XYZ file of C-alpha atoms in Angstrom:
736
model
C 0.000 0.000 0.000
C 1.384 3.373 -1.000
C 1.202 6.082 1.653
C 3.091 9.241 0.770
C 3.133 12.902 1.662
C 0.920 13.692 -1.349
C -2.443 15.285 -0.351
C -4.959 13.728 -2.740
C -7.597 15.857 -4.446
C -11.114 14.858 -3.383
C -12.058 13.505 -6.802
C -8.734 11.755 -7.344
C -8.800 8.010 -8.000
C -7.624 6.068 -4.951
C -5.060 4.174 -7.102
C -2.744 7.177 -6.941
C -2.833 7.408 -3.177
C -3.204 3.797 -2.082
C -1.824 1.785 -4.969
C -3.776 -0.329 -7.483
C -4.271 -3.488 -5.383
C -5.886 -1.748 -2.394
C -7.855 0.639 -4.636
C -9.266 -2.341 -6.567
C -10.572 -4.010 -3.389
C -12.099 -0.733 -2.142
C -13.817 -0.179 -5.492
C -15.095 -3.718 -6.051
C -16.052 -4.666 -2.504
C -17.142 -1.358 -0.991
C -17.943 0.872 -3.997
C -15.308 3.445 -2.960
C -13.457 5.060 -5.882
C -12.241 8.514 -4.816
C -10.789 10.209 -1.756
C -14.211 11.797 -1.151
C -15.933 8.380 -1.235
C -13.487 7.112 1.370
C -14.008 10.169 3.590
C -17.742 9.401 3.523
C -17.126 5.760 4.494
C -17.829 6.412 8.167
C -16.884 4.124 11.073
C -19.766 1.849 12.056
C -18.829 2.147 15.744
C -15.826 2.801 17.976
C -14.070 0.252 20.136
C -13.009 1.549 23.482
C -10.156 0.012 25.342
C -12.259 0.775 28.396
C -11.616 2.939 31.394
C -8.577 1.938 33.456
C -9.694 -0.717 35.885
C -7.979 -2.071 38.979
C -7.678 -5.864 38.976
C -9.678 -6.061 42.208
C -12.754 -4.693 40.382
C -12.709 -7.158 37.487
C -15.073 -9.674 39.055
C -17.978 -7.299 38.264
C -16.832 -6.763 34.659
C -17.277 -10.154 32.995
C -17.841 -9.762 29.225
C -16.803 -6.085 29.453
C -13.882 -4.523 27.573
C -11.348 -3.263 30.079
C -7.880 -1.738 30.123
C -5.552 -2.417 33.039
C -2.015 -1.336 33.857
C -0.075 -4.061 35.664
C 3.243 -5.797 36.172
C 4.044 -9.247 34.809
C 4.488 -11.682 37.723
C 5.281 -14.746 35.644
C 4.935 -16.160 32.114
C 5.121 -19.788 30.994
C 4.431 -21.778 27.852
C 2.356 -24.951 28.311
C 1.839 -27.635 25.684
C -1.229 -29.788 25.064
C -2.410 -32.338 22.454
C 0.768 -34.356 22.909
C 2.962 -31.290 22.417
C 1.260 -30.156 19.205
C -0.612 -27.230 20.792
C 0.997 -24.324 22.682
C -0.508 -21.953 25.207
C 1.188 -18.964 26.861
C -0.122 -18.121 30.335
C 0.912 -14.763 31.805
C 0.009 -13.751 35.350
C -0.157 -10.006 36.026
C -0.609 -8.041 39.229
C -1.244 -4.399 40.159
C -1.050 -4.800 43.922
C -4.850 -5.039 44.273
C -5.259 -8.439 42.630
C -3.978 -10.937 40.087
C -5.205 -11.821 36.582
C -4.332 -14.441 34.022
C -3.728 -13.645 30.319
C -3.731 -16.428 27.702
C -2.323 -16.544 24.183
C -2.634 -19.547 21.841
C -0.943 -21.108 18.812
C 1.395 -19.040 16.689
C 0.353 -15.957 18.695
C 2.454 -17.005 21.741
C 5.960 -16.102 20.527
C 5.826 -12.278 20.395
C 4.227 -11.807 23.869
C 6.533 -14.475 25.302
C 9.523 -12.328 24.222
C 7.993 -9.006 25.302
C 6.123 -9.779 28.525
C 9.007 -10.667 30.793
C 8.519 -11.016 34.572
C 8.919 -7.581 36.184
C 7.962 -5.600 33.024
C 4.953 -3.268 33.054
C 2.361 -2.833 30.301
C -1.170 -1.769 29.529
C -3.502 -4.615 28.612
C -6.858 -4.245 26.864
C -9.379 -7.024 26.238
C -12.629 -8.677 27.201
C -12.918 -10.217 30.680
C -13.991 -13.863 30.656
C -14.207 -16.677 33.213
C -12.384 -19.989 32.674
C -12.131 -22.763 35.278
C -13.638 -20.328 37.807
C -10.745 -17.901 37.184
C -10.890 -14.472 35.526
C -8.833 -14.111 32.370
C -8.192 -12.011 29.268
C -7.712 -14.067 26.079
C -5.388 -12.595 23.427
C -5.447 -9.061 24.878
C -3.987 -6.092 23.013
C -1.069 -4.726 24.999
C 1.349 -1.813 24.945
C 4.588 -2.194 26.951
C 5.369 0.790 29.193
C 8.953 1.892 29.736
C 10.220 2.119 33.309
C 9.793 5.897 33.250
C 6.153 5.665 32.137
C 4.782 4.913 35.559
C 2.742 8.105 35.382
C -0.937 7.407 34.709
C -1.203 10.059 31.972
C 0.173 7.816 29.237
C -1.965 4.963 30.502
C -5.106 7.088 30.607
C -4.510 8.421 27.087
C -4.097 4.865 25.788
C -7.148 3.583 27.642
C -9.470 6.341 26.458
C -8.470 6.188 22.805
C -11.483 5.515 20.549
C -10.659 3.001 17.844
C -12.829 3.409 14.707
C -14.363 0.163 13.444
C -15.196 0.483 9.727
C -17.661 -1.469 7.590
C -15.095 -3.877 6.122
C -14.871 -6.885 3.830
C -12.968 -10.185 3.892
C -10.115 -8.799 1.791
C -9.666 -5.590 3.777
C -9.992 -5.549 7.559
C -11.208 -2.497 9.457
C -7.700 -1.550 10.685
C -6.405 -1.554 7.077
C -9.277 0.694 6.019
C -8.326 2.997 8.909
C -4.827 3.275 7.394
C -6.336 4.093 3.984
C -8.455 6.806 5.632
C -5.316 8.225 7.271
C -3.817 8.610 3.796
C -6.741 10.694 2.468
C -7.683 12.521 5.681
C -5.570 15.625 4.884
C -7.750 16.221 1.813
C -10.778 16.747 4.099
C -9.544 20.366 4.209
C -10.664 20.706 0.573
C -14.270 19.539 1.226
C -16.855 22.082 0.032
C -19.451 22.788 2.702
C -23.004 22.326 1.321
C -24.744 24.010 4.278
C -25.403 27.753 3.998
C -23.348 29.464 6.702
C -26.365 31.122 8.336
C -28.078 27.736 8.674
C -24.943 26.086 10.085
C -24.387 28.790 12.664
C -28.085 29.064 13.508
C -28.236 25.316 14.219
C -24.903 25.264 16.083
C -23.321 22.750 13.680
C -19.559 22.327 13.248
C -17.944 22.954 9.805
C -17.787 19.988 7.416
C -13.981 19.709 7.482
C -14.008 19.465 11.270
C -16.858 16.914 11.149
C -14.905 14.641 8.778
C -11.795 14.765 10.987
C -13.814 14.099 14.142
C -15.862 11.219 12.719
C -12.717 9.366 11.624
C -10.323 10.313 14.429
C -12.342 11.410 17.470
C -10.551 12.478 20.605
C -13.662 12.126 22.774
C -17.215 10.811 22.601
C -18.400 14.415 22.340
C -16.389 14.695 19.084
C -18.336 11.743 17.648
C -21.685 13.270 18.655
C -20.798 16.644 17.098
C -19.621 15.006 13.869
C -22.652 12.714 13.583
C -25.083 15.549 14.153
C -23.409 17.616 11.448
C -23.180 14.763 8.888
C -26.824 13.779 9.493
C -27.806 17.350 8.716
C -25.869 17.235 5.428
C -27.716 14.126 4.272
C -31.146 15.269 5.424
C -30.752 18.793 4.080
C -29.343 17.945 0.621
C -32.085 15.344 0.092
C -34.803 17.739 1.280
C -33.450 20.470 -1.023
C -33.758 18.048 -3.960
C -37.378 17.335 -2.973
C -38.162 21.007 -2.280
C -36.865 21.921 -5.766
C -39.114 19.206 -7.182
C -42.120 20.663 -5.336
C -41.136 24.160 -6.454
C -40.869 23.051 -10.111
C -44.262 21.315 -9.865
C -45.809 24.464 -8.430
C -44.700 26.311 -11.584
C -46.425 23.811 -13.934
C -49.809 24.783 -15.363
C -52.912 22.716 -14.624
C -56.604 23.186 -15.287
C -58.387 24.166 -12.034
C -61.194 21.656 -11.372
C -63.946 23.047 -9.175
C -67.082 20.931 -8.610
C -70.227 22.414 -10.188
C -72.974 23.295 -7.670
C -75.961 20.968 -8.107
C -73.785 18.644 -10.219
C -72.620 15.040 -9.999
C -70.829 15.385 -6.634
C -73.860 16.983 -4.940
C -76.133 14.299 -6.400
C -73.783 11.596 -5.065
C -73.526 13.170 -1.594
C -77.319 13.493 -1.404
C -77.798 9.734 -1.817
C -75.136 8.644 0.702
C -76.792 6.560 3.450
C -74.275 7.812 6.069
C -72.354 10.961 6.982
C -68.668 11.232 6.202
C -66.305 11.042 9.175
C -64.703 14.258 10.350
C -61.390 12.997 8.913
C -62.943 12.311 5.504
C -64.415 15.816 5.438
C -61.096 17.451 6.400
C -59.067 15.488 3.832
C -61.704 16.096 1.122
C -61.426 19.827 1.760
C -57.595 19.679 1.400
C -58.018 17.835 -1.897
C -60.732 20.169 -3.265
C -58.572 23.193 -2.366
C -55.677 21.645 -4.322
C -57.889 20.771 -7.309
C -59.084 24.374 -7.525
C -55.566 25.747 -8.125
C -53.835 26.362 -11.448
C -50.966 24.018 -10.531
C -51.145 20.230 -10.347
C -52.046 18.712 -6.994
C -49.436 16.247 -5.693
C -50.940 14.652 -2.616
C -50.301 11.428 -0.700
C -53.386 10.088 1.081
C -52.505 7.675 3.853
C -55.429 5.878 5.353
C -55.699 3.065 7.829
C -57.172 -0.132 6.435
C -60.898 0.540 6.117
C -60.723 4.268 6.898
C -62.707 5.150 3.767
C -59.950 6.291 1.386
C -61.861 5.006 -1.655
C -64.815 7.212 -0.723
C -62.535 10.288 -0.497
C -60.876 9.431 -3.842
C -64.261 8.849 -5.516
C -65.563 12.255 -4.403
C -62.400 13.869 -5.836
C -62.969 12.026 -9.130
C -66.618 13.136 -9.239
C -65.565 16.761 -8.636
C -63.282 16.569 -11.700
C -65.987 14.930 -13.853
C -68.373 17.656 -12.713
C -66.387 20.254 -14.588
C -65.874 18.285 -17.773
C -62.666 16.397 -16.929
C -61.915 12.694 -16.614
C -60.384 10.734 -13.751
C -58.284 7.553 -13.929
C -57.643 5.188 -11.033
C -54.608 2.921 -11.309
C -54.722 -0.313 -9.239
C -51.847 -2.794 -8.838
C -53.762 -6.034 -9.591
C -56.724 -7.123 -11.702
C -58.518 -8.439 -8.594
C -58.214 -4.995 -7.011
C -59.173 -3.100 -10.191
C -62.311 -5.256 -10.540
C -63.079 -4.837 -6.846
C -62.746 -1.022 -7.087
C -64.899 -0.975 -10.236
C -67.572 -3.039 -8.536
C -67.635 -1.028 -5.301
C -67.535 2.366 -7.083
C -70.409 1.479 -9.457
C -72.386 0.151 -6.466
C -71.752 3.339 -4.459
C -72.779 5.525 -7.419
C -75.822 3.491 -8.486
C -77.612 5.089 -11.458
C -75.028 7.922 -11.425
C -72.542 5.394 -12.885
C -74.765 4.780 -15.906
C -74.534 8.106 -17.705
C -75.920 7.855 -21.246
C -77.455 4.430 -20.568
C -81.095 3.442 -20.226
C -82.196 4.064 -16.651
C -79.032 6.046 -15.954
C -79.162 9.483 -14.338
C -78.970 12.627 -16.491
C -76.223 13.886 -14.207
C -74.355 10.559 -14.382
C -71.236 9.470 -16.203
C -69.905 6.157 -17.458
C -67.496 4.230 -15.196
C -65.384 1.843 -17.263
C -62.908 -0.912 -16.372
C -59.735 -1.496 -18.398
C -57.492 -4.494 -17.674
C -55.063 -6.545 -19.744
C -57.221 -9.666 -19.826
C -60.437 -8.060 -21.147
C -61.914 -9.413 -24.390
C -61.370 -7.280 -27.513
C -64.970 -5.990 -27.926
C -65.185 -4.774 -24.293
C -61.696 -3.284 -24.540
C -62.501 -1.479 -27.808
C -65.656 -0.003 -26.269
C -63.765 1.155 -23.140
C -61.067 2.850 -25.270
C -63.760 4.550 -27.350
C -65.581 5.781 -24.214
C -62.316 7.322 -22.967
C -61.311 9.104 -26.154
C -64.797 10.585 -26.691
C -65.164 11.629 -23.042
C -68.273 9.441 -22.651
C -66.588 7.752 -19.649
C -65.750 10.214 -16.889
C -64.086 7.583 -14.700
C -61.819 4.695 -15.687
C -60.436 2.127 -13.290
C -57.659 -0.116 -14.510
C -54.353 -1.866 -14.072
C -51.114 -0.933 -15.848
C -53.104 -1.588 -19.078
C -54.141 2.080 -18.650
C -50.555 3.130 -19.322
C -50.331 1.602 -22.807
C -49.816 3.899 -25.803
C -53.216 3.038 -27.294
C -55.107 4.528 -24.337
C -56.128 8.129 -25.045
C -58.275 10.461 -22.995
C -60.616 13.248 -24.005
C -59.454 15.423 -21.062
C -57.593 13.673 -18.232
C -57.851 15.864 -15.123
C -56.998 13.578 -12.185
C -54.889 10.455 -11.705
C -55.472 8.397 -8.549
C -52.775 5.807 -7.829
C -53.806 3.099 -5.365
C -51.116 1.374 -3.289
C -48.266 3.591 -4.483
C -45.528 1.188 -3.352
C -46.613 -1.331 -6.002
C -45.856 1.061 -8.871
C -42.588 2.311 -10.261
C -42.368 6.054 -10.760
C -42.156 5.510 -14.541
C -45.647 3.975 -14.550
C -47.090 6.873 -12.583
C -45.401 9.278 -14.950
C -46.587 7.509 -18.115
C -50.215 7.872 -17.019
C -49.751 11.524 -16.068
C -48.325 12.296 -19.521
C -51.707 11.431 -21.089
C -53.248 14.744 -20.023
C -53.220 17.792 -22.332
C -51.806 19.643 -19.327
C -50.325 17.862 -16.279
C -53.292 16.287 -14.437
C -53.726 16.490 -10.680
C -52.272 13.502 -8.799
C -53.598 11.711 -5.725
C -51.513 8.805 -4.430
C -53.182 6.486 -1.897
C -51.667 3.941 0.447
C -53.129 1.761 3.174
C -49.631 0.985 4.465
C -49.190 3.514 7.252
C -45.924 5.338 6.624
C -44.209 6.981 9.585
C -44.009 10.724 9.073
C -40.254 10.714 8.512
C -40.383 8.068 5.801
C -43.157 10.023 4.102
C -40.965 13.145 4.257
C -37.974 11.250 2.842
C -39.462 8.955 0.225
C -42.586 10.888 -0.759
C -41.091 14.269 0.071
C -42.353 15.778 -3.170
C -45.979 15.084 -2.142
C -48.116 16.905 0.399
C -49.507 14.404 2.911
C -53.045 13.852 4.222
C -53.821 11.211 6.836
C -57.139 9.452 7.503
C -56.900 7.817 10.895
C -60.539 7.445 11.998
C -62.563 4.383 11.143
C -66.075 5.007 9.764
C -69.003 4.408 12.105
C -70.272 0.845 12.104
C -66.799 -0.669 11.742
C -66.274 -3.476 14.226
C -63.223 -4.132 16.357
C -60.940 -6.993 15.266
C -59.637 -9.373 17.939
C -56.255 -10.901 17.028
C -54.724 -14.016 18.642
C -51.562 -16.029 18.034
C -52.187 -19.771 17.544
C -49.009 -21.721 18.485
C -49.675 -24.757 16.275
C -46.631 -26.774 17.365
C -46.706 -26.200 21.145
C -50.498 -26.380 21.401
C -52.021 -28.321 18.477
C -55.459 -28.226 20.180
C -55.433 -24.413 19.629
C -55.349 -25.022 15.854
C -58.201 -27.544 16.147
C -60.168 -24.877 18.017
C -59.333 -22.301 15.291
C -61.046 -24.458 12.630
C -64.029 -24.939 14.976
C -64.289 -21.118 15.253
C -64.311 -20.834 11.440
C -67.129 -23.396 11.266
C -69.112 -21.532 13.971
C -68.800 -18.220 12.083
C -69.995 -19.855 8.836
C -72.900 -21.528 10.651
C -73.861 -18.071 11.968
C -74.170 -16.840 8.373
C -70.668 -15.300 8.022
C -67.642 -16.050 5.830
C -63.928 -16.669 6.320
C -60.518 -16.191 4.711
C -57.602 -18.586 5.082
C -54.314 -17.047 3.887
C -51.183 -19.043 2.927
C -47.745 -17.779 1.815
C -47.485 -20.027 -1.255
C -49.711 -21.239 -4.112
C -48.368 -24.802 -4.364
C -48.822 -25.275 -8.114
C -45.224 -26.382 -8.755
C -44.021 -22.993 -10.014
C -43.382 -21.791 -6.496
C -41.716 -25.061 -5.587
C -39.806 -24.909 -2.260
C -36.539 -25.409 -4.195
C -37.095 -21.908 -5.563
C -37.937 -20.531 -2.129
C -34.720 -19.241 -0.646
C -36.119 -15.968 0.530
C -36.711 -16.478 4.226
C -34.396 -14.498 6.459
C -32.125 -16.617 8.582
C -33.130 -14.809 11.788
C -35.594 -17.386 13.070
C -34.779 -20.331 10.892
C -33.415 -23.658 11.590
C -34.282 -24.067 7.946
C -37.781 -25.340 8.383
C -40.245 -27.034 6.091
C -41.432 -25.162 2.989
C -44.187 -22.568 3.520
C -47.760 -23.850 3.539
C -49.529 -23.678 0.173
C -53.063 -22.625 -0.829
C -53.811 -25.711 -2.920
C -52.619 -28.155 -0.232
C -54.377 -26.415 2.678
C -57.650 -26.072 0.713
C -57.622 -29.819 0.052
C -56.855 -30.674 3.703
C -59.648 -28.395 4.952
C -62.215 -29.747 2.475
C -61.423 -33.315 3.529
C -60.976 -32.546 7.222
C -62.046 -29.796 9.638
C -64.180 -27.804 7.124
C -65.722 -30.775 5.275
C -69.162 -29.959 3.892
C -68.548 -26.195 3.643
C -68.119 -24.384 0.332
C -64.326 -23.829 0.123
C -62.668 -22.166 -2.921
C -59.153 -20.985 -3.776
C -57.884 -17.640 -5.110
C -54.332 -16.839 -6.206
C -52.422 -14.672 -8.674
C -51.745 -17.332 -11.310
C -55.405 -18.200 -11.908
C -57.080 -17.213 -15.149
C -58.495 -13.653 -14.682
C -62.045 -14.766 -15.544
C -61.823 -17.538 -12.917
C -60.480 -15.075 -10.340
C -63.333 -12.690 -11.019
C -65.863 -15.523 -10.825
C -64.566 -16.687 -7.418
C -64.531 -13.116 -6.058
C -68.080 -12.502 -7.305
C -69.383 -15.682 -5.683
C -67.519 -14.925 -2.442
C -68.918 -11.371 -2.406
C -72.412 -12.816 -3.052
C -72.029 -15.201 -0.101
C -72.116 -18.424 -2.150
C -68.499 -19.292 -1.242
C -68.122 -19.575 2.532
C -64.342 -20.017 2.929
C -61.783 -18.458 0.606
C -58.274 -19.986 0.770
C -56.010 -17.390 -0.827
C -52.541 -15.913 -1.148
C -51.943 -12.237 -0.383
C -53.881 -11.225 -3.530
C -56.598 -10.289 -1.043
C -54.211 -8.019 0.878
C -55.541 -4.697 -0.350
C -58.919 -3.405 -1.375
C -60.986 -6.595 -1.189
C -64.204 -5.643 0.572
C -66.651 -8.332 1.703
C -68.378 -6.980 4.848
C -69.855 -10.398 5.689
C -66.363 -11.913 6.270
C -65.683 -12.035 9.977
C -62.761 -14.414 10.471
C -59.302 -14.750 8.933
C -56.810 -17.532 9.636
C -53.252 -16.702 8.489
C -51.133 -19.856 8.113
C -47.365 -19.566 8.704
C -48.040 -16.012 9.846
C -44.356 -15.634 10.812
C -43.493 -15.573 7.091
C -45.279 -12.236 6.583
C -44.087 -8.752 7.582
C -45.786 -6.798 10.373
C -47.395 -4.262 8.014
C -48.553 -7.017 5.670
C -50.278 -8.887 8.514
C -52.002 -5.640 9.485
C -53.149 -5.154 5.873
C -54.498 -8.699 5.648
C -56.311 -8.423 8.973
C -58.107 -5.332 7.655
C -60.161 -7.559 5.350
C -62.353 -8.731 8.266
C -64.555 -6.742 10.636
C -65.742 -4.540 7.755
C -69.411 -5.019 8.616
C -71.382 -4.778 11.838
C -70.197 -8.146 13.274
C -66.884 -8.229 15.193
C -63.804 -9.510 13.339
C -61.413 -12.248 14.411
C -57.886 -12.774 13.084
C -55.893 -15.897 14.029
C -52.121 -15.892 13.400
C -50.986 -19.517 13.108
C -47.280 -20.185 13.658
C -45.016 -23.120 14.482
C -42.205 -20.872 15.750
C -41.270 -21.325 19.408
C -42.348 -18.775 21.972
C -38.955 -17.079 22.463
C -38.266 -16.489 18.750
C -38.154 -12.988 17.180
C -40.909 -14.118 14.802
C -43.286 -14.794 17.698
C -42.434 -11.405 19.211
C -43.480 -9.823 15.888
C -46.783 -11.707 15.902
C -47.406 -10.708 19.525
C -46.893 -7.055 18.509
C -49.517 -7.395 15.756
C -51.958 -9.071 18.164
C -51.412 -6.305 20.736
C -52.471 -3.262 18.663
C -54.713 -2.218 15.785
C -52.752 1.013 15.294
C -51.125 0.736 11.873
C -48.748 3.642 12.468
C -47.447 2.012 15.650
C -46.979 -1.276 13.763
C -45.203 0.355 10.834
C -42.764 1.883 13.315
C -42.134 -1.574 14.843
C -41.781 -2.968 11.328
C -39.178 -0.363 10.423
C -37.217 -0.925 13.610
C -37.093 -4.668 12.968
C -36.164 -4.499 9.294
C -33.377 -2.732 7.484
C -34.455 0.687 6.266
C -33.466 -0.277 2.739
C -36.267 -2.856 2.694
C -38.768 -0.271 3.799
C -37.687 2.502 1.485
C -37.989 -0.039 -1.291
C -36.204 -0.654 -4.540
C -37.645 2.369 -6.322
C -36.056 4.536 -3.690
C -32.699 2.738 -3.651
C -31.005 5.932 -4.795
C -32.259 7.735 -1.724
C -31.217 4.926 0.588
C -27.724 4.645 -0.811
C -27.154 8.323 -0.128
C -28.067 7.932 3.567
C -25.052 6.700 5.494
C -25.528 8.537 8.761
C -29.230 9.407 8.799
C -31.618 6.866 10.338
C -35.072 7.574 8.966
C -36.943 6.606 12.132
C -34.637 7.916 14.862
C -33.799 11.222 13.212
C -37.353 12.475 12.802
C -36.519 15.871 14.267
C -33.521 16.476 11.970
C -35.547 15.499 8.883
C -38.475 17.760 9.831
C -36.171 20.723 10.516
C -34.164 20.077 7.331
C -37.389 20.079 5.332
C -38.361 23.489 6.738
C -34.909 24.940 6.044
C -34.810 23.442 2.541
C -38.215 24.874 1.654
C -37.073 28.301 2.836
C -33.750 28.156 0.929
C -35.377 26.995 -2.340
C -38.143 29.616 -2.127
C -35.482 32.330 -1.849
C -33.113 30.916 -4.506
C -34.668 28.114 -6.622
C -31.565 27.662 -8.808
C -29.209 27.836 -5.773
C -27.136 30.429 -7.625
C -25.888 31.962 -4.397
C -25.032 28.547 -2.896
C -22.455 26.832 -5.151
C -21.429 24.358 -2.404
C -25.014 23.159 -2.025
C -25.439 22.974 -5.787
C -22.428 20.682 -6.208
C -23.555 18.470 -3.290
C -26.931 18.176 -5.010
C -25.329 17.199 -8.306
C -23.345 14.502 -6.495
C -26.544 13.158 -4.890
C -28.539 13.251 -8.094
C -26.603 10.956 -10.324
C -28.631 9.759 -13.292
C -30.696 7.137 -11.529
C -31.697 9.401 -8.671
C -32.315 12.361 -10.934
C -34.835 10.235 -12.827
C -36.421 9.009 -9.628
C -36.939 12.539 -8.355
C -37.965 13.843 -11.772
C -40.670 11.229 -11.999
C -41.696 11.109 -8.349
């Protein structure tokens, strides 16, 4: 490894400074190419050699890292395994007590030469107990000269913070530390992205100082100062990118869409058999205010499962149709598109039959467009859209195809945002003569900080009240292995519900048709596994239930690889009450609405995420009868998986669960693939813990961009932004 006096430029290739072999490993294994990359490769944590400890106190410090200063009393090499193995035992004393050090194998020779009886040294290591005696195995040590009896040198050594870097097999942390030493002088050249007024106002240290302190801290306070500053950089630069996006959107033209008095929306509201919740009214007002402006609405609507988001979205669509525009709703699956089409036409009644016999004069046509529709129906739907006959279209990604043309697209509603790439959202928006208004809906509660980070270019509305008449859902864990009689009782409960006139869902993680063969299933995290049997499958469980505990009941299956017509047929018959038990995969996770279903049994519940279980559970208790959700698992009681299930059983608050979910998973999973650019730029910022920093950075960013949209007066910030927005991320933000 080359280490010379040369101070590398920040954008200089590491080959020059570190030599080609080391630079190659850093590039290939850790994605670090320049001096700047390496400066932003922060230590994961810091090892402490521990406070100086007297030997007498060690009994209370088992498994702790300690540093002691002591004198060697004796040292001897012992052999074992017939002379093949060697062990060096060193006894040390500091006057207050004695302690044994052990070194093994090839590691015995150096300490045997250096730790001579009577010599003094500092020893650092982890205290363990062996044969009822305290010991340090393979401690780090630093011999002290005779004159170094003063405790200053010892204290300095003991308190030194050793950076531990994210490393790889070919380059250990201490070697990376040496590489960092070689580029650290170039930290002086780092351009500070934070405006000076902001930095001083927030009491943050300069960037150069932060980089020196994060890599080579003198004290714990240094680390805290550096982390706080570097978190601000990440949060602020990202929020500036999003604020510029919002600013650019606010400059785009859009057609204001104000509902006509006495029009379609009023007619719809007049026939509603219930009053809207306070939350629905508040959110509707926010949306109508946005629709009335001359710039496109960009709003994220988060609503708990069953909080009535579809009703809010439908009223927004009717308001747009009222003034001559069209509205398109994009759903992630055919089952969901058909379900939305069915429930929206039912809610609208004759208002959804504009231009048809028996339809209302004020009505409009509501059409469905999916990939599996027959040609005649598809041709008619396309014609209704291009002529403006259909005011509302509900569809899957088939809506995005080139052939689909609108008369005047005024509003795009995207359901379950996380299922769509930004390109798909963008392709649909480009079908308007002017940019249409955009409403993005999700039933996955997103903690505020994630919303500000991932959907930071959208304004957020939250629906957190359940409509009147919704029933509580009781959730219980069924430990199938420890208590098989609990599972027997679960099937009895399903039978009782059906006999009382209700219906049930049974959810399994796998279809079982050969294509999702267990050999292809390598996805389960190793956290709870002692690699167990393959996940339970819909087709197998349906057969077992029909022959066993649910014999005589009408049991049907539903999964994603069925023919679309068959799927629709099963859903129709389930909705009509002909099918009593539906054994399904997670295709029923969002949007499926059958108020008569009161019980759900989730098999292998430990194989689903916390938020997904919450979504699934929301399919029951949608009518006036109470809901019951049973989480079946074979995991033992002490496993992390069971703790997750217990958390789901303990609360119906989706926001609380999404927080638990985020804490248990890596943030990258939560932020999702589409946002990988954002995630890879966050090295120091933790989306959940740093809520305050993100919220403050958003405020500051909005203020800075309003005053100087092109950042002409802030060249440092502009170059930091360019570095963040490489091509992939630029596209993501452009299309978000």
